[in-house]
Tab-separated table of N, CA and C and ligand atoms in Angstrom:
chain	number	residue	atom	x	y	z
A	1	MET	N	-10.565	16.125	-15.972
A	1	MET	CA	-11.248	14.824	-16.098
A	1	MET	C	-12.038	14.529	-14.830
A	2	ASP	N	-13.193	13.908	-15.003
A	2	ASP	CA	-14.070	13.643	-13.865
A	2	ASP	C	-13.701	12.320	-13.204
A	3	CYS	N	-12.531	12.292	-12.564
A	3	CYS	CA	-12.026	11.077	-11.925
A	3	CYS	C	-11.664	11.429	-10.493
A	4	ILE	N	-12.235	10.709	-9.515
A	4	ILE	CA	-12.001	11.121	-8.130
A	4	ILE	C	-10.536	10.977	-7.736
A	5	PHE	N	-9.829	9.984	-8.273
A	5	PHE	CA	-8.427	9.846	-7.893
A	5	PHE	C	-7.568	10.928	-8.558
A	6	CYS	N	-7.887	11.331	-9.797
A	6	CYS	CA	-7.181	12.475	-10.381
A	6	CYS	C	-7.430	13.729	-9.529
A	7	LYS	N	-8.643	13.871	-9.006
A	7	LYS	CA	-8.948	15.027	-8.151
A	7	LYS	C	-8.187	14.960	-6.826
A	8	ILE	N	-7.998	13.754	-6.307
A	8	ILE	CA	-7.190	13.604	-5.084
A	8	ILE	C	-5.742	13.992	-5.379
A	9	ILE	N	-5.206	13.559	-6.510
A	9	ILE	CA	-3.820	13.888	-6.861
A	9	ILE	C	-3.639	15.397	-6.966
A	10	ASN	N	-4.613	16.082	-7.582
A	10	ASN	CA	-4.414	17.538	-7.757
A	10	ASN	C	-4.995	18.360	-6.608
A	11	GLY	N	-5.410	17.679	-5.530
A	11	GLY	CA	-5.803	18.375	-4.311
A	11	GLY	C	-7.224	18.910	-4.294
A	12	LYS	N	-8.004	18.609	-5.342
A	12	LYS	CA	-9.392	19.093	-5.359
A	12	LYS	C	-10.264	18.311	-4.385
A	13	ILE	N	-9.869	17.071	-4.103
A	13	ILE	CA	-10.516	16.283	-3.045
A	13	ILE	C	-9.436	16.005	-2.001
A	14	PRO	N	-9.704	16.310	-0.718
A	14	PRO	CA	-8.683	16.088	0.303
A	14	PRO	C	-8.399	14.601	0.530
A	15	SER	N	-7.185	14.294	0.940
A	15	SER	CA	-6.829	12.909	1.256
A	15	SER	C	-5.770	12.905	2.341
A	16	ASN	N	-5.622	11.765	2.970
A	16	ASN	CA	-4.616	11.583	4.015
A	16	ASN	C	-3.376	10.986	3.350
A	17	LYS	N	-2.477	11.858	2.925
A	17	LYS	CA	-1.328	11.453	2.097
A	17	LYS	C	-0.291	10.688	2.903
A	18	VAL	N	0.237	9.628	2.289
A	18	VAL	CA	1.298	8.824	2.888
A	18	VAL	C	2.618	9.074	2.171
A	19	TYR	N	2.552	9.269	0.857
A	19	TYR	CA	3.774	9.385	0.039
A	19	TYR	C	3.408	10.060	-1.272
A	20	GLU	N	4.367	10.828	-1.795
A	20	GLU	CA	4.176	11.425	-3.118
A	20	GLU	C	5.528	11.650	-3.774
A	21	ASP	N	5.611	11.357	-5.057
A	21	ASP	CA	6.756	11.789	-5.855
A	21	ASP	C	6.237	12.188	-7.231
A	22	GLU	N	7.110	12.321	-8.209
A	22	GLU	CA	6.670	12.844	-9.516
A	22	GLU	C	5.749	11.879	-10.265
A	23	LEU	N	5.798	10.609	-9.888
A	23	LEU	CA	5.025	9.594	-10.630
A	23	LEU	C	3.871	8.986	-9.848
A	24	VAL	N	3.981	9.009	-8.530
A	24	VAL	CA	3.105	8.188	-7.683
A	24	VAL	C	2.547	9.002	-6.523
A	25	TYR	N	1.315	8.656	-6.127
A	25	TYR	CA	0.682	9.264	-4.955
A	25	TYR	C	0.121	8.116	-4.115
A	26	ALA	N	0.256	8.198	-2.802
A	26	ALA	CA	-0.279	7.167	-1.909
A	26	ALA	C	-1.009	7.831	-0.756
A	27	PHE	N	-2.152	7.249	-0.382
A	27	PHE	CA	-3.003	7.852	0.656
A	27	PHE	C	-3.839	6.766	1.307
A	28	TYR	N	-4.341	7.056	2.498
A	28	TYR	CA	-5.156	6.079	3.213
A	28	TYR	C	-6.526	5.925	2.564
A	29	ASP	N	-6.938	4.677	2.370
A	29	ASP	CA	-8.287	4.402	1.871
A	29	ASP	C	-9.305	4.954	2.870
A	30	ILE	N	-10.396	5.520	2.346
A	30	ILE	CA	-11.423	6.119	3.201
A	30	ILE	C	-12.181	5.041	3.983
A	31	ASP	N	-12.125	3.802	3.512
A	31	ASP	CA	-12.868	2.699	4.126
A	31	ASP	C	-11.873	1.593	4.472
A	32	GLN	N	-11.238	1.724	5.626
A	32	GLN	CA	-10.122	0.859	6.006
A	32	GLN	C	-10.561	-0.588	6.215
A	33	LYS	N	-9.996	-1.494	5.437
A	33	LYS	CA	-10.325	-2.918	5.548
A	33	LYS	C	-9.285	-3.690	6.351
A	34	ALA	N	-8.298	-3.003	6.877
A	34	ALA	CA	-7.239	-3.620	7.679
A	34	ALA	C	-6.615	-2.503	8.522
A	35	PRO	N	-5.832	-2.858	9.548
A	35	PRO	CA	-5.180	-1.803	10.353
A	35	PRO	C	-4.369	-0.834	9.492
A	36	VAL	N	-3.761	-1.337	8.418
A	36	VAL	CA	-3.125	-0.469	7.418
A	36	VAL	C	-3.800	-0.749	6.080
A	37	HIS	N	-4.373	0.277	5.467
A	37	HIS	CA	-5.011	0.123	4.157
A	37	HIS	C	-4.750	1.401	3.366
A	38	ILE	N	-3.772	1.288	2.469
A	38	ILE	CA	-3.288	2.437	1.697
A	38	ILE	C	-3.541	2.170	0.220
A	39	LEU	N	-3.871	3.205	-0.511
A	39	LEU	CA	-4.014	3.109	-1.963
A	39	LEU	C	-2.801	3.761	-2.608
A	40	VAL	N	-2.163	3.041	-3.510
A	40	VAL	CA	-1.017	3.567	-4.256
A	40	VAL	C	-1.469	3.740	-5.702
A	41	ILE	N	-1.379	4.965	-6.193
A	41	ILE	CA	-1.916	5.259	-7.534
A	41	ILE	C	-0.870	6.007	-8.379
A	42	PRO	N	-0.921	5.799	-9.703
A	42	PRO	CA	-0.044	6.584	-10.587
A	42	PRO	C	-0.640	7.971	-10.801
A	43	LYS	N	0.202	8.969	-10.938
A	43	LYS	CA	-0.308	10.313	-11.251
A	43	LYS	C	-0.906	10.346	-12.658
A	44	GLN	N	-0.359	9.520	-13.518
A	44	GLN	CA	-0.952	9.380	-14.858
A	44	GLN	C	-2.251	8.591	-14.749
A	45	HIS	N	-3.291	9.049	-15.445
A	45	HIS	CA	-4.577	8.332	-15.396
A	45	HIS	C	-4.499	7.073	-16.254
A	46	ILE	N	-4.342	5.924	-15.565
A	46	ILE	CA	-4.399	4.604	-16.197
A	46	ILE	C	-5.667	3.954	-15.645
A	47	VAL	N	-6.509	3.410	-16.508
A	47	VAL	CA	-7.849	2.974	-16.067
A	47	VAL	C	-7.790	1.800	-15.084
A	48	SER	N	-6.963	0.828	-15.389
A	48	SER	CA	-6.876	-0.351	-14.505
A	48	SER	C	-5.650	-1.157	-14.904
A	49	ALA	N	-5.438	-2.277	-14.207
A	49	ALA	CA	-4.315	-3.166	-14.531
A	49	ALA	C	-4.455	-3.749	-15.928
A	50	ALA	N	-5.674	-3.735	-16.468
A	50	ALA	CA	-5.868	-4.238	-17.839
A	50	ALA	C	-5.266	-3.300	-18.878
A	51	TYR	N	-4.888	-2.106	-18.459
A	51	TYR	CA	-4.362	-1.098	-19.387
A	51	TYR	C	-2.867	-0.857	-19.203
A	52	ILE	N	-2.206	-1.779	-18.500
A	52	ILE	CA	-0.754	-1.683	-18.371
A	52	ILE	C	-0.127	-2.218	-19.654
A	53	ASP	N	0.791	-1.434	-20.208
A	53	ASP	CA	1.477	-1.859	-21.430
A	53	ASP	C	2.878	-1.258	-21.441
A	54	ASP	N	3.544	-1.406	-22.557
A	54	ASP	CA	4.932	-0.958	-22.649
A	54	ASP	C	5.079	0.544	-22.364
A	55	SER	N	4.018	1.313	-22.600
A	55	SER	CA	4.121	2.767	-22.441
A	55	SER	C	4.068	3.207	-20.979
A	56	ASN	N	3.552	2.352	-20.087
A	56	ASN	CA	3.403	2.775	-18.690
A	56	ASN	C	3.959	1.763	-17.682
A	57	ALA	N	4.559	0.680	-18.158
A	57	ALA	CA	5.024	-0.383	-17.259
A	57	ALA	C	6.099	0.102	-16.284
A	58	GLN	N	6.885	1.086	-16.693
A	58	GLN	CA	7.917	1.594	-15.777
A	58	GLN	C	7.293	2.300	-14.589
A	59	ILE	N	6.167	2.959	-14.824
A	59	ILE	CA	5.449	3.603	-13.716
A	59	ILE	C	4.946	2.542	-12.746
A	60	VAL	N	4.420	1.465	-13.288
A	60	VAL	CA	3.885	0.394	-12.448
A	60	VAL	C	5.012	-0.251	-11.636
A	61	ALA	N	6.160	-0.464	-12.262
A	61	ALA	CA	7.311	-1.002	-11.518
A	61	ALA	C	7.671	-0.069	-10.374
A	62	HIS	N	7.636	1.223	-10.641
A	62	HIS	CA	7.953	2.200	-9.590
A	62	HIS	C	6.904	2.161	-8.476
A	63	MET	N	5.643	1.919	-8.840
A	63	MET	CA	4.597	1.812	-7.812
A	63	MET	C	4.939	0.685	-6.831
A	64	PHE	N	5.462	-0.435	-7.350
A	64	PHE	CA	5.816	-1.530	-6.447
A	64	PHE	C	7.026	-1.185	-5.587
A	65	GLU	N	7.934	-0.402	-6.133
A	65	GLU	CA	9.059	0.067	-5.321
A	65	GLU	C	8.529	0.912	-4.161
A	66	VAL	N	7.555	1.773	-4.469
A	66	VAL	CA	6.965	2.639	-3.439
A	66	VAL	C	6.210	1.804	-2.401
A	67	ILE	N	5.505	0.772	-2.862
A	67	ILE	CA	4.781	-0.093	-1.926
A	67	ILE	C	5.753	-0.711	-0.921
A	68	ALA	N	6.875	-1.226	-1.392
A	68	ALA	CA	7.856	-1.849	-0.496
A	68	ALA	C	8.443	-0.818	0.466
A	69	LYS	N	8.657	0.385	-0.029
A	69	LYS	CA	9.209	1.458	0.821
A	69	LYS	C	8.214	1.830	1.931
A	70	ILE	N	6.950	1.968	1.574
A	70	ILE	CA	5.929	2.297	2.575
A	70	ILE	C	5.824	1.162	3.599
A	71	ALA	N	5.840	-0.072	3.110
A	71	ALA	CA	5.737	-1.227	4.019
A	71	ALA	C	6.896	-1.244	5.012
A	72	ARG	N	8.091	-0.879	4.550
A	72	ARG	CA	9.236	-0.814	5.470
A	72	ARG	C	9.032	0.308	6.481
A	73	GLU	N	8.594	1.463	5.993
A	73	GLU	CA	8.432	2.616	6.888
A	73	GLU	C	7.366	2.353	7.942
A	74	LEU	N	6.323	1.626	7.566
A	74	LEU	CA	5.233	1.344	8.510
A	74	LEU	C	5.487	0.071	9.306
A	75	LYS	N	6.669	-0.518	9.106
A	75	LYS	CA	7.106	-1.692	9.866
A	75	LYS	C	6.084	-2.842	9.775
A	76	LEU	N	5.753	-3.179	8.540
A	76	LEU	CA	4.819	-4.286	8.303
A	76	LEU	C	5.534	-5.643	8.321
A	77	ASN	N	6.794	-5.640	8.720
A	77	ASN	CA	7.555	-6.891	8.898
A	77	ASN	C	7.580	-7.758	7.638
A	78	ASN	N	7.710	-7.115	6.497
A	78	ASN	CA	7.785	-7.826	5.209
A	78	ASN	C	6.575	-8.721	4.973
A	79	SER	N	5.433	-8.387	5.576
A	79	SER	CA	4.245	-9.219	5.414
A	79	SER	C	3.033	-8.327	5.200
A	80	PHE	N	2.504	-8.397	4.007
A	80	PHE	CA	1.376	-7.532	3.648
A	80	PHE	C	0.740	-8.105	2.395
A	81	ARG	N	-0.394	-7.533	2.003
A	81	ARG	CA	-1.064	-7.971	0.781
A	81	ARG	C	-1.229	-6.778	-0.149
A	82	VAL	N	-1.008	-7.017	-1.442
A	82	VAL	CA	-1.253	-6.004	-2.479
A	82	VAL	C	-2.347	-6.542	-3.385
A	83	VAL	N	-3.408	-5.742	-3.564
A	83	VAL	CA	-4.568	-6.170	-4.357
A	83	VAL	C	-4.899	-5.086	-5.369
A	84	THR	N	-5.228	-5.504	-6.583
A	84	THR	CA	-5.812	-4.558	-7.530
A	84	THR	C	-7.035	-5.213	-8.169
A	85	ASN	N	-8.120	-4.494	-8.193
A	85	ASN	CA	-9.350	-4.967	-8.826
A	85	ASN	C	-9.455	-4.307	-10.186
A	86	ALA	N	-9.641	-5.124	-11.230
A	86	ALA	CA	-9.763	-4.597	-12.591
A	86	ALA	C	-11.118	-5.004	-13.156
A	87	GLY	N	-11.944	-4.018	-13.433
A	87	GLY	CA	-13.223	-4.290	-14.087
A	87	GLY	C	-14.321	-4.739	-13.133
A	88	ASP	N	-15.488	-4.918	-13.698
A	88	ASP	CA	-16.699	-5.170	-12.913
A	88	ASP	C	-16.656	-6.492	-12.149
A	89	SER	N	-16.170	-7.563	-12.781
A	89	SER	CA	-16.206	-8.857	-12.082
A	89	SER	C	-15.340	-8.845	-10.846
A	90	ALA	N	-14.286	-8.058	-10.865
A	90	ALA	CA	-13.390	-7.985	-9.712
A	90	ALA	C	-13.862	-6.942	-8.699
A	91	GLY	N	-14.877	-6.159	-9.061
A	91	GLY	CA	-15.408	-5.167	-8.120
A	91	GLY	C	-14.690	-3.836	-8.135
A	92	GLN	N	-14.031	-3.508	-9.245
A	92	GLN	CA	-13.380	-2.192	-9.317
A	92	GLN	C	-14.444	-1.094	-9.277
A	93	THR	N	-14.291	-0.157	-8.337
A	93	THR	CA	-15.275	0.924	-8.204
A	93	THR	C	-14.734	2.266	-8.666
A	94	VAL	N	-13.415	2.409	-8.736
A	94	VAL	CA	-12.822	3.665	-9.208
A	94	VAL	C	-11.939	3.346	-10.421
A	95	PRO	N	-12.298	3.878	-11.598
A	95	PRO	CA	-11.569	3.516	-12.821
A	95	PRO	C	-10.279	4.303	-13.026
A	96	HIS	N	-9.419	4.270	-11.996
A	96	HIS	CA	-8.059	4.826	-12.047
A	96	HIS	C	-7.214	3.793	-11.307
A	97	LEU	N	-6.215	3.235	-12.005
A	97	LEU	CA	-5.405	2.150	-11.429
A	97	LEU	C	-5.013	2.437	-9.983
A	98	HIS	N	-5.216	1.455	-9.117
A	98	HIS	CA	-4.784	1.597	-7.725
A	98	HIS	C	-4.429	0.236	-7.164
A	99	PHE	N	-3.361	0.214	-6.378
A	99	PHE	CA	-2.984	-0.978	-5.639
A	99	PHE	C	-3.354	-0.744	-4.187
A	100	HIS	N	-4.177	-1.652	-3.646
A	100	HIS	CA	-4.480	-1.621	-2.216
A	100	HIS	C	-3.297	-2.259	-1.491
A	101	LEU	N	-2.685	-1.547	-0.573
A	101	LEU	CA	-1.656	-2.102	0.302
A	101	LEU	C	-2.310	-2.340	1.655
A	102	LEU	N	-2.433	-3.625	1.995
A	102	LEU	CA	-3.147	-4.015	3.213
A	102	LEU	C	-2.174	-4.699	4.161
A	103	GLY	N	-2.219	-4.336	5.438
A	103	GLY	CA	-1.315	-4.954	6.394
A	103	GLY	C	-1.820	-4.812	7.813
A	104	GLY	N	-1.068	-5.443	8.726
A	104	GLY	CA	-1.386	-5.305	10.142
A	104	GLY	C	-2.336	-6.360	10.669
A	105	ARG	N	-2.705	-7.316	9.826
A	105	ARG	CA	-3.507	-8.457	10.298
A	105	ARG	C	-3.251	-9.636	9.358
A	106	ASP	N	-3.811	-10.807	9.716
A	106	ASP	CA	-3.723	-11.975	8.823
A	106	ASP	C	-4.818	-11.894	7.764
A	107	PHE	N	-4.532	-12.450	6.589
A	107	PHE	CA	-5.484	-12.460	5.487
A	107	PHE	C	-5.748	-13.885	5.050
A	108	SER	N	-6.974	-14.140	4.619
A	108	SER	CA	-7.295	-15.485	4.139
A	108	SER	C	-7.004	-15.593	2.649
A	109	TRP	N	-6.909	-16.826	2.196
A	109	TRP	CA	-6.685	-17.120	0.785
A	109	TRP	C	-7.495	-18.345	0.416
A	110	PRO	N	-8.211	-18.400	-0.701
A	110	PRO	CA	-8.299	-17.335	-1.689
A	110	PRO	C	-9.258	-16.225	-1.266
A	111	PRO	N	-9.124	-15.029	-1.892
A	111	PRO	CA	-10.056	-13.949	-1.600
A	111	PRO	C	-11.438	-14.322	-2.148
A	112	GLY	N	-12.452	-13.658	-1.668
A	112	GLY	CA	-13.829	-13.978	-2.053
A	112	GLY	C	-14.144	-13.626	-3.489
B	1	5GP	P1	-11.778	-0.572	-5.731
B	1	5GP	O1	-13.156	-0.891	-5.187
B	1	5GP	O2	-11.890	0.134	-7.072
B	1	5GP	O3	-10.830	-1.718	-5.755
B	1	5GP	O4	-11.145	0.435	-4.709
B	1	5GP	C1	-11.526	1.773	-4.622
B	1	5GP	C2	-11.196	2.198	-3.221
B	1	5GP	O5	-11.238	3.615	-3.194
B	1	5GP	C3	-12.199	1.709	-2.165
B	1	5GP	O6	-11.515	0.917	-1.225
B	1	5GP	C4	-12.753	2.995	-1.561
B	1	5GP	O7	-12.933	2.911	-0.174
B	1	5GP	C5	-11.699	4.023	-1.934
B	1	5GP	N1	-12.188	5.369	-2.095
B	1	5GP	C6	-13.247	5.766	-2.875
B	1	5GP	N2	-13.401	7.098	-2.810
B	1	5GP	C7	-12.427	7.559	-1.986
B	1	5GP	C8	-12.077	8.865	-1.534
B	1	5GP	O8	-12.683	9.891	-1.883
B	1	5GP	N3	-11.021	8.953	-0.678
B	1	5GP	C9	-10.315	7.856	-0.272
B	1	5GP	N4	-9.293	8.065	0.576
B	1	5GP	N5	-10.613	6.614	-0.699
B	1	5GP	C10	-11.665	6.465	-1.540
B	2	ZN	ZN1	-7.851	9.451	-12.798
């Protein structure tokens, strides 16, 4: 499949890996928007958060477990932001579900 994140998972595109298990892959975003900016993605190709359903919700729950584990390992002091953009209005640029894990600075609310 012609998906850059699927290619990152299978090693066809190099990435700076943070974590990997049978369900999830995590790596540093190429365009860091915070001192820590990691993308957590499912190995299964799910297009976006709009496509989460009963068939894949357990994977998504596991992604959040991984996010908390990475945040502990990177000593983010239980303070970080998780963002997912779904579709054009939200500015999604890669159509493979990903959670941005952002930390290491203060964030404003609401987002733009
Ligand atoms: P979105 O805009 O869909 O919410 O997030 C996509 C993210 O993927 C962007 O933050 C962008 O910097 C990142 N990205 C796009 N291509 C690559 C790549 O080849 N490698 C890495 N590490 N990140 C990428
Ligand atoms: Zn994909």
